[in-house]
Amino acid sequence: MRILIAGGAGYVGSALIPKLIERGYSVDVVDLFWFGNHLGPQVGVIHKDIFDLQKSDLTGYNQVIFMAGLSNDPMAEFSPSKNFIFNAAAPAYLAYTAKQAGVMRFIYASSCSVYGYTENELFDEDRPVSSSYPYGISKLQGERAVLQMCNPDFSVIALRKGTVSGYSPRMRFDLLVNTMFKTAMKEGVIRVSNPSIWRPFLSIEDASIAYTRAIEANDNLSGVFNIASGNATLGEVADQVRATLVKETGVKVDLEINRVNDVRNYKVSIDRARNILSFHPQHDVESITRNLIANQSKCNDWDNPSYYNIRVFRDQESSASEELVTAQLGRSS
C-alpha cells in the first residue's frame, strides 16, 4: 500500500512513519519542512505547498493523511487568516484532489479542541461542538469539509486527538506533558495555569496506534473518532509528572498553581474508537514522562527555537514579509 502524508515531517509524523514502514507500507511525505527533516532515506519527499499539488501528484496512492496546517492556539491566534487557510481550506482541497485521483481513503488529523468549553460531562462524537476560538473553529471546518466528500468509493476518517505528548525525533516542548517535563528539568518547577481544567491527553505512541488502526480499518468505514490515552485535570497531570520525575530521577520539583481562565475545558469518550477501530490506548501520564526521561539526552537543548512551533512560525512569517517588501521595492525601482 502507498500512503502520502501531508505534513508528515512534523511531530506526530516523524514518530508514526518509521512504524508504518516496519509494517511494510510505502510512505511519501509532502511538506515544506519548516521544522527540518527527521525522516529516513526510505521516505519519499515531495517539497511542495499543498495548494500546488495536482491530481497527477496523488495518482497511485491508496491513502492520503492530512497532518499539515497550524498545530496549536498560539499559531492560530498569531495569524487567524493563515490558520483558516491551512486548517480548513488546505485539507478540503487535498481531499478533493485525492478523490479525483482515485485515492481510496483520506484521514484527517482533527482535534478534541473542537469541543470548546464543557463542564463535568464526558463528550462523545455525537455531542454538539462549541469552540469559539480560531484553532478549534478551523479544525472543525476542515473536518466537515473532508467528511462531506465520503462515499462508497472514498472513505474519510477524522481523528479528534487529545493533546499529544512524548518524545519524537521532531521534538516539541509546547505540549502539555512535554512542557511540564521541560520546565521541571530546566527550572525545577511545574507551572499549572488552572488545576481544575480538564484535558484529554494522548501519548505519541498511542497516536501512532490510532493512525495505524485507521489506515487498516475496513475499506468502507468513514466517520469521526475521539482519540485519547485518558482524561485528567491539569492539576492531576502536574502531580503525575512530578511524582514520576521524583521517582525516576530524584530531582526536586516544585508546583506553581495559578487560576488563569481558559476557553478550553473538555473530556472525551473513546468508546467508538475502541469498538470500531479497535483502538486500545496503552499509555498514561506516567509512561509518557518515562518516555521523555529515556530520550532526554536527544532533546535537552531546552531553548532550541525549533522545539516551539510558534517561534518557527513567527520566523517564517517575518521572512515572508521581508521577501514581499524586497520584491515590492524591486518592482518600484
PDB file of N, CA and C in Angstrom, residues 48-54 84-94:
ATOM      1  N   LYS A  48       6.525  20.532  -1.666  1.00  0.00           N
ATOM      2  CA  LYS A  48       5.548  21.382  -2.325  1.00  0.00           C
ATOM      3  C   LYS A  48       4.557  21.932  -1.321  1.00  0.00           C
ATOM      4  N   ASP A  49       3.983  23.073  -1.649  1.00  0.00           N
ATOM      5  CA  ASP A  49       2.816  23.567  -0.937  1.00  0.00           C
ATOM      6  C   ASP A  49       1.625  22.690  -1.330  1.00  0.00           C
ATOM      7  N   ILE A  50       0.743  22.416  -0.376  1.00  0.00           N
ATOM      8  CA  ILE A  50      -0.417  21.570  -0.663  1.00  0.00           C
ATOM      9  C   ILE A  50      -1.242  22.125  -1.812  1.00  0.00           C
ATOM     10  N   PHE A  51      -1.375  23.447  -1.887  1.00  0.00           N
ATOM     11  CA  PHE A  51      -2.204  24.057  -2.929  1.00  0.00           C
ATOM     12  C   PHE A  51      -1.567  23.956  -4.317  1.00  0.00           C
ATOM     13  N   ASP A  52      -0.302  23.531  -4.372  1.00  0.00           N
ATOM     14  CA  ASP A  52       0.354  23.323  -5.668  1.00  0.00           C
ATOM     15  C   ASP A  52       0.232  21.885  -6.151  1.00  0.00           C
ATOM     16  N   LEU A  53      -0.316  21.007  -5.327  1.00  0.00           N
ATOM     17  CA  LEU A  53      -0.476  19.610  -5.721  1.00  0.00           C
ATOM     18  C   LEU A  53      -1.587  19.490  -6.767  1.00  0.00           C
ATOM     19  N   GLN A  54      -1.348  18.614  -7.736  1.00  0.00           N
ATOM     20  CA  GLN A  54      -2.328  18.344  -8.768  1.00  0.00           C
ATOM     21  C   GLN A  54      -2.762  16.878  -8.703  1.00  0.00           C
ATOM     22  N   PHE A  84      -7.058  29.685   9.121  1.00  0.00           N
ATOM     23  CA  PHE A  84      -8.231  29.177   8.404  1.00  0.00           C
ATOM     24  C   PHE A  84      -7.862  28.644   7.020  1.00  0.00           C
ATOM     25  N   ILE A  85      -6.841  29.216   6.411  1.00  0.00           N
ATOM     26  CA  ILE A  85      -6.386  28.702   5.111  1.00  0.00           C
ATOM     27  C   ILE A  85      -5.760  27.318   5.275  1.00  0.00           C
ATOM     28  N   PHE A  86      -4.831  27.195   6.224  1.00  0.00           N
ATOM     29  CA  PHE A  86      -4.061  25.951   6.373  1.00  0.00           C
ATOM     30  C   PHE A  86      -4.862  24.824   7.024  1.00  0.00           C
ATOM     31  N   ASN A  87      -5.780  25.165   7.940  1.00  0.00           N
ATOM     32  CA  ASN A  87      -6.502  24.124   8.684  1.00  0.00           C
ATOM     33  C   ASN A  87      -7.863  23.781   8.107  1.00  0.00           C
ATOM     34  N   ALA A  88      -8.428  24.644   7.314  1.00  0.00           N
ATOM     35  CA  ALA A  88      -9.758  24.392   6.746  1.00  0.00           C
ATOM     36  C   ALA A  88      -9.704  24.234   5.225  1.00  0.00           C
ATOM     37  N   ALA A  89      -9.150  25.238   4.534  1.00  0.00           N
ATOM     38  CA  ALA A  89      -9.127  25.179   3.066  1.00  0.00           C
ATOM     39  C   ALA A  89      -8.157  24.118   2.552  1.00  0.00           C
ATOM     40  N   ALA A  90      -6.985  23.999   3.173  1.00  0.00           N
ATOM     41  CA  ALA A  90      -5.970  23.050   2.675  1.00  0.00           C
ATOM     42  C   ALA A  90      -6.450  21.599   2.717  1.00  0.00           C
ATOM     43  N   PRO A  91      -7.008  21.121   3.849  1.00  0.00           N
ATOM     44  CA  PRO A  91      -7.484  19.735   3.829  1.00  0.00           C
ATOM     45  C   PRO A  91      -8.653  19.533   2.865  1.00  0.00           C
ATOM     46  N   ALA A  92      -9.509  20.555   2.701  1.00  0.00           N
ATOM     47  CA  ALA A  92     -10.614  20.436   1.752  1.00  0.00           C
ATOM     48  C   ALA A  92     -10.073  20.268   0.334  1.00  0.00           C
ATOM     49  N   TYR A  93      -9.084  21.078  -0.025  1.00  0.00           N
ATOM     50  CA  TYR A  93      -8.507  20.977  -1.366  1.00  0.00           C
ATOM     51  C   TYR A  93      -7.802  19.642  -1.562  1.00  0.00           C
ATOM     52  N   LEU A  94      -7.046  19.210  -0.543  1.00  0.00           N
ATOM     53  CA  LEU A  94      -6.297  17.963  -0.671  1.00  0.00           C
ATOM     54  C   LEU A  94      -7.244  16.771  -0.781  1.00  0.00           C
TER      55      LEU A  94
END
